[in-house]
């Protein structure tokens, strides 16, 4: 019984057949291959499976990739009559030496583990090793939004050994520029992927020395059509809508003021919506330039009417003083009289500027008396003449500032658009 219990002791597990074949117990795999000699070369190649997301607010990107390492460890060489390699899963990784590659500037990363850890180790008879991982990593991307949304962002995923500097480990791309491959079906909702490229360099740390660093570079150009529909086109419409004010009679104060305030508030809403989806950067973005200039055009259209109204009031006061009579009566044309007392007048009238109880009733009495003394035919002629000259009356009653604004505002805005799109496209 004692002999049987000793054989079944779980603390003394015999090495697996694969471990015996690779002589794992005969070597100290805490040390790198060729310890004390020249640095061990570790080749890298990467296959990008997908770019999952790009966040402007967090300034990062998430990428899923296959990371493969190639090196030679003579301690793992074995005899093979058919010169075939042996493949293992992740359970053997903890018992041998593997490169300690990490992602620089990474925020989060993990090895996929469904249904088991996505790790593959392949050992060749001469000691060459292939170590492959399937990883999802989120890393920082230092974005420049000065040309947003007409921008192109250059991001990179950087690989480096954590413990071994260039005296112990030399990282390099296994197949040069062909070491980086991508899935042809990679697509993003907001960006075009313009290029993928691989490069290498050195990184220096004052306390530990120089390290080899590999770069996965990719350029992303933003789709502009979404922002044209959501920001640029509504801003253009609001600016053009504000120009309608120049064609409305200068005495129609409620119409012109309400139109100006509505366009100003709408522009403010558009600007707030764009800023809410962007990081709070300290510099001006291209979309900010366009929206603020558009807002300025809308605001100036309101100021333009304030100037027109003020100058119109001054002109009318001067005209009333010139037409003043001893009896305190002033002569006005039909449009001026309507703007003054709010009632329609068919002909020129004389109005008393002194307080009176009911101007509309008095004007209606005057009009009825005129209609009794005149025949129906002359009145119809006057109405037809009024209908035919509505456009002329409106033009005559528009201020000279409105006349110039109809030309200056659209011309300057068109020039601004040509300059803006030519500069940023």
Coordinates of C-alpha atoms in Angstrom, one line a residue:
X1 CA 0.0 0.0 0.0
X2 CA 2.8 2.4 0.8
X3 CA 4.5 1.8 -2.5
X4 CA 1.1 2.3 -4.3
X5 CA 0.5 5.6 -2.5
X6 CA 4.0 6.9 -3.5
X7 CA 3.3 6.1 -7.1
X8 CA 0.0 8.1 -7.0
X9 CA 1.6 11.1 -5.3
X10 CA 0.3 14.1 -7.4
X11 CA 3.3 16.3 -6.3
X12 CA 5.6 14.2 -8.4
X13 CA 4.4 14.5 -12.0
X14 CA 6.6 12.8 -14.6
X15 CA 7.6 15.0 -17.6
X16 CA 5.4 14.7 -20.6
X17 CA 6.8 13.0 -23.7
X18 CA 7.1 16.3 -25.6
X19 CA 9.0 17.9 -22.7
X20 CA 11.4 14.9 -22.6
X21 CA 11.9 15.2 -26.4
X22 CA 12.7 18.9 -26.1
X23 CA 15.0 18.4 -23.1
X24 CA 13.2 21.2 -21.2
X25 CA 14.3 19.9 -17.7
X26 CA 18.0 19.9 -18.8
X27 CA 18.2 23.7 -19.4
X28 CA 17.6 26.9 -17.5
X29 CA 15.0 28.7 -19.7
X30 CA 15.1 31.7 -17.5
X31 CA 18.1 32.8 -19.5
X32 CA 17.8 33.9 -23.1
X33 CA 19.4 31.8 -25.8
X34 CA 23.1 32.4 -26.2
X35 CA 23.3 34.3 -22.9
X36 CA 26.6 36.2 -22.6
X37 CA 27.2 36.3 -26.3
X38 CA 25.9 38.4 -29.2
X39 CA 22.2 39.6 -29.1
X40 CA 19.6 37.1 -30.2
X41 CA 17.8 38.1 -33.4
X42 CA 14.0 37.9 -33.1
X43 CA 12.1 38.4 -36.3
X44 CA 8.5 39.8 -36.3
X45 CA 5.7 39.7 -38.8
X46 CA 2.1 40.9 -38.3
X47 CA -1.2 40.3 -40.0
X48 CA -3.8 42.9 -39.2
X49 CA -7.2 41.3 -38.9
X50 CA -9.3 44.4 -38.2
X51 CA -9.3 47.9 -37.0
X52 CA -12.2 47.8 -34.6
X53 CA -12.6 51.5 -33.6
X54 CA -11.0 54.9 -33.7
X55 CA -12.0 57.4 -31.0
X56 CA -11.3 61.1 -31.5
X57 CA -12.4 61.9 -27.9
X58 CA -10.0 59.4 -26.3
X59 CA -7.4 59.8 -29.1
X60 CA -6.9 56.0 -29.4
X61 CA -7.6 53.1 -31.8
X62 CA -8.3 49.4 -31.3
X63 CA -6.8 46.8 -33.5
X64 CA -6.9 43.0 -33.7
X65 CA -3.8 41.3 -35.1
X66 CA -1.8 38.1 -35.4
X67 CA 1.7 38.7 -33.9
X68 CA 4.3 36.2 -34.9
X69 CA 7.8 35.8 -33.4
X70 CA 10.7 33.9 -35.0
X71 CA 14.0 33.0 -33.2
X72 CA 16.3 30.1 -32.8
X73 CA 16.9 28.4 -29.5
X74 CA 19.3 25.4 -29.9
X75 CA 18.3 24.1 -26.5
X76 CA 15.0 23.1 -28.0
X77 CA 16.5 21.2 -31.0
X78 CA 15.6 17.5 -31.3
X79 CA 16.1 14.6 -33.5
X80 CA 13.6 13.9 -36.2
X81 CA 14.0 11.4 -39.0
X82 CA 11.4 13.1 -41.2
X83 CA 12.5 16.7 -40.3
X84 CA 9.0 17.6 -39.2
X85 CA 8.2 20.3 -36.7
X86 CA 6.2 19.9 -33.5
X87 CA 3.3 22.2 -32.7
X88 CA 2.1 23.1 -29.2
X89 CA -0.5 25.3 -27.6
X90 CA -0.1 27.8 -24.8
X91 CA 0.6 25.3 -22.0
X92 CA 4.3 24.9 -23.0
X93 CA 4.9 28.7 -23.1
X94 CA 5.4 29.0 -19.4
X95 CA 8.2 26.5 -19.4
X96 CA 10.5 27.9 -22.1
X97 CA 12.0 31.3 -23.0
X98 CA 9.9 33.6 -25.2
X99 CA 10.6 37.2 -26.2
X100 CA 9.0 39.8 -23.9
X101 CA 7.6 42.0 -26.6
X102 CA 5.1 44.7 -25.5
X103 CA 3.1 47.5 -27.1
X104 CA 4.3 51.0 -26.4
X105 CA 1.6 53.5 -25.6
X106 CA -1.0 50.8 -25.2
X107 CA -4.0 51.4 -23.0
X108 CA -5.6 47.9 -23.0
X109 CA -4.6 44.6 -24.6
X110 CA -5.6 41.0 -24.2
X111 CA -4.9 37.6 -25.8
X112 CA -8.1 36.0 -27.1
X113 CA -9.0 32.9 -25.1
X114 CA -12.1 31.5 -26.8
X115 CA -12.4 28.5 -26.8
X116 CA -8.8 28.3 -25.5
X117 CA -6.0 30.8 -25.5
X118 CA -5.1 31.7 -29.1
X119 CA -1.5 30.8 -28.7
X120 CA 0.6 28.6 -31.0
X121 CA 4.2 27.4 -30.6
X122 CA 5.9 25.5 -33.4
X123 CA 9.4 24.1 -32.8
X124 CA 11.6 22.8 -35.7
X125 CA 14.3 20.1 -35.3
X126 CA 17.1 22.6 -35.6
X127 CA 15.8 24.8 -32.8
X128 CA 14.0 27.4 -34.8
X129 CA 10.8 28.6 -33.1
X130 CA 7.6 30.2 -34.3
X131 CA 5.5 31.8 -31.6
X132 CA 2.1 33.2 -32.7
X133 CA -0.5 35.2 -30.7
X134 CA -3.9 36.6 -31.6
X135 CA -4.2 39.9 -29.7
X136 CA -6.5 42.9 -29.5
X137 CA -4.8 46.1 -28.4
X138 CA -6.0 49.6 -27.8
X139 CA -3.2 52.2 -28.2
X140 CA -2.8 55.9 -28.2
X141 CA -2.8 57.9 -31.4
X142 CA -1.6 61.4 -31.2
X143 CA -4.2 63.1 -33.5
X144 CA -4.1 66.6 -34.9
X145 CA -7.5 68.1 -35.5
X146 CA -6.5 71.4 -36.9
X147 CA -7.9 70.3 -40.3
X148 CA -10.9 68.4 -39.0
X149 CA -13.0 67.1 -40.7
X150 CA -10.8 67.4 -43.7
X151 CA -7.9 65.7 -41.9
X152 CA -5.7 62.7 -42.4
X153 CA -4.5 61.0 -39.2
X154 CA -1.3 59.1 -39.0
X155 CA -1.3 56.4 -36.3
X156 CA 1.3 53.8 -35.3
X157 CA 1.4 50.7 -33.2
X158 CA 4.9 50.3 -31.7
X159 CA 6.5 47.0 -30.5
X160 CA 9.5 46.8 -28.2
X161 CA 11.2 44.4 -25.8
X162 CA 10.6 45.3 -22.2
X163 CA 13.6 43.8 -20.5
X164 CA 16.2 43.2 -23.1
X165 CA 18.0 46.1 -24.7
X166 CA 19.9 46.0 -28.0
X167 CA 22.9 44.2 -26.3
X168 CA 20.7 41.2 -25.6
X169 CA 17.9 41.2 -28.2
X170 CA 17.6 42.5 -31.7
X171 CA 14.0 43.0 -33.0
X172 CA 13.6 43.2 -36.8
X173 CA 11.0 42.7 -39.4
X174 CA 11.2 39.1 -40.6
X175 CA 10.4 39.8 -44.3
X176 CA 11.2 43.5 -44.5
X177 CA 8.3 45.6 -45.9
X178 CA 6.3 42.4 -46.6
X179 CA 6.3 41.5 -42.9
X180 CA 3.1 43.5 -42.5
X181 CA -0.1 42.2 -44.2
X182 CA -3.7 43.2 -43.9
X183 CA -7.1 41.7 -44.6
X184 CA -8.5 43.2 -47.8
X185 CA -12.0 43.5 -46.2
X186 CA -10.9 46.0 -43.6
X187 CA -13.1 49.1 -43.7
X188 CA -14.1 51.8 -41.3
X189 CA -17.3 53.9 -41.0
X190 CA -15.5 57.3 -40.8
X191 CA -12.2 56.7 -42.5
X192 CA -10.5 55.5 -45.6
X193 CA -7.4 53.4 -44.9
X194 CA -4.8 55.0 -47.3
X195 CA -1.7 52.9 -46.5
X196 CA -0.1 50.4 -44.1
X197 CA 3.7 50.4 -43.7
X198 CA 6.3 48.9 -41.5
X199 CA 9.4 50.7 -40.1
X200 CA 11.9 50.3 -37.4
X201 CA 14.0 52.5 -35.1
X202 CA 15.7 52.8 -31.7
X203 CA 14.3 54.1 -28.4
X204 CA 16.5 55.4 -25.7
X205 CA 15.8 55.3 -21.9
X206 CA 18.3 57.1 -19.7
X207 CA 18.4 54.3 -17.0
X208 CA 18.4 51.2 -19.2
X209 CA 19.9 52.1 -22.6
X210 CA 18.9 51.7 -26.3
X211 CA 16.1 49.3 -27.4
X212 CA 15.0 48.2 -30.9
X213 CA 11.5 49.4 -31.7
X214 CA 9.2 48.3 -34.6
X215 CA 6.4 50.5 -36.0
X216 CA 3.2 49.6 -37.7
X217 CA 2.2 52.8 -39.5
X218 CA -1.2 53.5 -41.1
X219 CA -2.8 56.6 -42.5
X220 CA -6.5 57.3 -42.2
X221 CA -8.4 59.9 -44.3
X222 CA -11.7 60.9 -43.0
X223 CA -15.0 60.6 -44.9
X224 CA -16.2 64.1 -45.6
X225 CA -19.8 63.4 -46.8
X226 CA -21.2 62.8 -43.3
X227 CA -20.0 66.2 -42.1
X228 CA -21.2 67.9 -45.3
X229 CA -24.7 66.6 -44.5
X230 CA -24.6 67.3 -40.7
X231 CA -22.6 70.5 -40.5
X232 CA -21.6 72.3 -43.7
X233 CA -24.9 72.1 -45.7
X234 CA -27.1 73.2 -42.8
X235 CA -24.7 76.1 -42.1
X236 CA -24.9 77.2 -45.8
X237 CA -28.7 77.1 -45.7
X238 CA -28.9 79.2 -42.6
X239 CA -26.6 81.8 -44.1
X240 CA -28.6 81.9 -47.3
X241 CA -31.8 82.0 -45.2
X242 CA -30.6 85.1 -43.4
X243 CA -30.2 86.9 -46.8
X244 CA -34.0 86.7 -47.2
X245 CA -34.2 89.5 -44.8
X246 CA -32.7 91.9 -47.4
X247 CA -35.8 91.4 -49.6
X248 CA -38.4 92.0 -46.9
X249 CA -39.8 95.5 -46.5
X250 CA -37.6 97.4 -44.1
X251 CA -40.8 98.4 -42.1
X252 CA -41.7 94.8 -41.4
X253 CA -39.9 94.8 -38.1
X254 CA -41.4 91.5 -36.7
X255 CA -40.6 89.5 -39.8
X256 CA -37.0 90.6 -40.2
X257 CA -36.2 90.4 -36.5
X258 CA -37.7 87.0 -36.0
X259 CA -35.9 85.7 -39.1
X260 CA -32.6 87.0 -37.9
X261 CA -32.9 85.6 -34.3
X262 CA -34.0 82.2 -35.7
X263 CA -31.0 81.8 -37.9
X264 CA -28.6 82.9 -35.2
X265 CA -30.1 80.3 -32.7
X266 CA -29.9 77.6 -35.4
X267 CA -26.3 78.3 -36.1
X268 CA -25.5 78.2 -32.4
X269 CA -27.2 74.7 -32.2
X270 CA -25.1 73.4 -35.1
X271 CA -21.9 74.7 -33.5
X272 CA -22.8 73.1 -30.1
X273 CA -23.5 69.7 -31.7
X274 CA -20.2 69.6 -33.5
X275 CA -18.2 70.6 -30.4
X276 CA -19.9 68.0 -28.2
X277 CA -18.6 65.1 -30.3
X278 CA -15.0 66.4 -30.4
X279 CA -12.2 66.5 -27.8
X280 CA -11.7 69.9 -26.1
X281 CA -8.5 70.9 -27.9
X282 CA -6.9 74.3 -27.4
X283 CA -6.5 75.2 -31.1
X284 CA -9.0 76.0 -33.8
X285 CA -10.3 73.3 -36.1
X286 CA -11.2 73.7 -39.8
X287 CA -14.9 73.1 -39.1
X288 CA -14.7 75.8 -36.4
X289 CA -13.5 78.3 -38.9
X290 CA -16.3 77.6 -41.3
X291 CA -19.0 77.6 -38.7
X292 CA -17.8 80.8 -37.0
X293 CA -17.5 82.6 -40.3
X294 CA -21.1 81.4 -41.2
X295 CA -22.3 82.5 -37.8
X296 CA -20.7 85.9 -38.4
X297 CA -22.5 86.3 -41.7
X298 CA -25.8 85.5 -40.0
X299 CA -25.1 87.9 -37.1
X300 CA -24.1 90.7 -39.6
X301 CA -27.4 90.2 -41.4
X302 CA -29.2 91.1 -38.0
X303 CA -26.9 94.0 -37.5
X304 CA -27.6 95.2 -41.0
X305 CA -31.3 95.4 -40.3
X306 CA -30.6 97.3 -37.1
X307 CA -28.7 99.9 -39.1
X308 CA -31.4 100.0 -41.8
X309 CA -34.1 100.5 -39.2
X310 CA -32.2 103.2 -37.4
X311 CA -31.4 105.2 -40.6
X312 CA -35.0 104.8 -41.8
X313 CA -36.3 106.2 -38.6
X314 CA -34.0 109.2 -38.9
X315 CA -35.0 109.8 -42.5
X316 CA -38.7 109.6 -41.8
X317 CA -38.4 112.1 -38.9
X318 CA -36.7 114.5 -41.3
X319 CA -39.4 114.1 -43.9
X320 CA -42.2 114.6 -41.4
X321 CA -40.6 117.8 -40.2
X322 CA -40.3 119.1 -43.7
X323 CA -44.0 118.3 -44.5
X324 CA -45.2 119.7 -41.2
X325 CA -48.2 122.1 -41.3
X326 CA -49.5 124.6 -38.9
X327 CA -52.4 122.4 -38.0
X328 CA -50.1 119.6 -36.9
X329 CA -51.0 117.4 -39.9
X330 CA -48.5 115.5 -41.9
X331 CA -48.8 114.0 -45.4
X332 CA -47.7 110.4 -45.9
X333 CA -47.9 108.0 -48.7
X334 CA -49.9 104.7 -48.3
X335 CA -47.0 102.5 -47.2
X336 CA -45.7 105.0 -44.6
X337 CA -49.1 105.5 -43.2
X338 CA -49.7 101.8 -42.8
X339 CA -46.3 101.4 -41.0
X340 CA -47.3 104.2 -38.7
X341 CA -50.8 103.3 -37.6
X342 CA -51.1 99.6 -38.7
X343 CA -54.1 100.2 -41.0
X344 CA -54.3 99.9 -44.8
X345 CA -54.6 103.1 -46.8
X346 CA -55.7 103.1 -50.5
X347 CA -54.3 106.6 -51.2
X348 CA -52.0 109.2 -49.7
X349 CA -53.5 110.5 -46.4
X350 CA -52.9 113.2 -43.9
X351 CA -52.4 112.0 -40.4
X352 CA -52.6 114.0 -37.2
X353 CA -49.6 113.1 -35.0
X354 CA -51.4 114.2 -31.9
X355 CA -53.0 111.4 -29.8
X356 CA -56.2 110.1 -31.2
X357 CA -58.5 107.3 -29.9
X358 CA -58.9 105.0 -32.8
X359 CA -56.8 105.6 -36.0
X360 CA -58.2 102.7 -37.9
X361 CA -61.8 103.8 -37.3
X362 CA -61.0 107.3 -38.4
X363 CA -59.2 106.1 -41.5
X364 CA -62.1 103.8 -42.4
X365 CA -64.5 106.8 -42.1
X366 CA -62.2 108.8 -44.4
X367 CA -62.0 106.0 -46.9
X368 CA -65.8 105.4 -46.9
X369 CA -66.4 109.1 -47.6
X370 CA -63.9 109.0 -50.5
X371 CA -65.6 105.9 -51.9
X372 CA -69.1 107.6 -51.7
X373 CA -67.8 110.6 -53.7
X374 CA -66.0 108.5 -56.3
X375 CA -67.4 106.0 -58.8
X376 CA -66.6 102.2 -58.5
X377 CA -64.6 102.2 -61.7
X378 CA -61.8 104.6 -60.6
X379 CA -61.5 102.6 -57.3
X380 CA -61.0 99.4 -59.2
X381 CA -58.4 101.0 -61.3
X382 CA -56.5 102.2 -58.3
X383 CA -56.6 98.7 -56.8
X384 CA -55.3 97.1 -60.0
X385 CA -52.6 99.8 -60.2
X386 CA -51.6 99.0 -56.6
X387 CA -51.4 95.2 -57.3
X388 CA -49.3 95.8 -60.4
X389 CA -46.9 98.0 -58.6
X390 CA -46.3 95.9 -55.5
X391 CA -42.8 95.0 -56.5
X392 CA -42.0 98.6 -57.4
X393 CA -43.4 99.8 -54.0
X394 CA -41.3 97.3 -52.1
X395 CA -38.1 98.2 -54.0
X396 CA -38.7 101.9 -53.5
X397 CA -39.2 101.4 -49.8
X398 CA -36.0 99.3 -49.3
X399 CA -33.0 101.2 -47.9
X400 CA -29.9 101.6 -50.0
X401 CA -28.1 99.4 -47.5
X402 CA -30.4 96.5 -48.3
X403 CA -29.7 97.0 -52.0
X404 CA -25.9 96.7 -51.5
X405 CA -26.3 93.9 -49.0
X406 CA -28.1 91.7 -51.6
X407 CA -24.9 91.8 -53.7
X408 CA -22.1 92.1 -51.1
X409 CA -23.2 89.3 -48.7
X410 CA -23.5 86.5 -51.3
X411 CA -20.4 87.6 -53.2
X412 CA -18.2 87.6 -50.1
X413 CA -19.6 84.3 -48.9
X414 CA -18.9 82.6 -52.3
X415 CA -15.3 84.0 -52.2
X416 CA -14.9 82.6 -48.7
X417 CA -16.1 79.2 -49.7
X418 CA -13.7 79.0 -52.6
X419 CA -10.9 80.1 -50.4
X420 CA -11.8 77.6 -47.6
X421 CA -12.3 74.5 -49.7
X422 CA -9.2 75.3 -51.8
X423 CA -7.1 75.7 -48.6
X424 CA -8.2 72.5 -46.8
X425 CA -9.0 70.1 -49.5

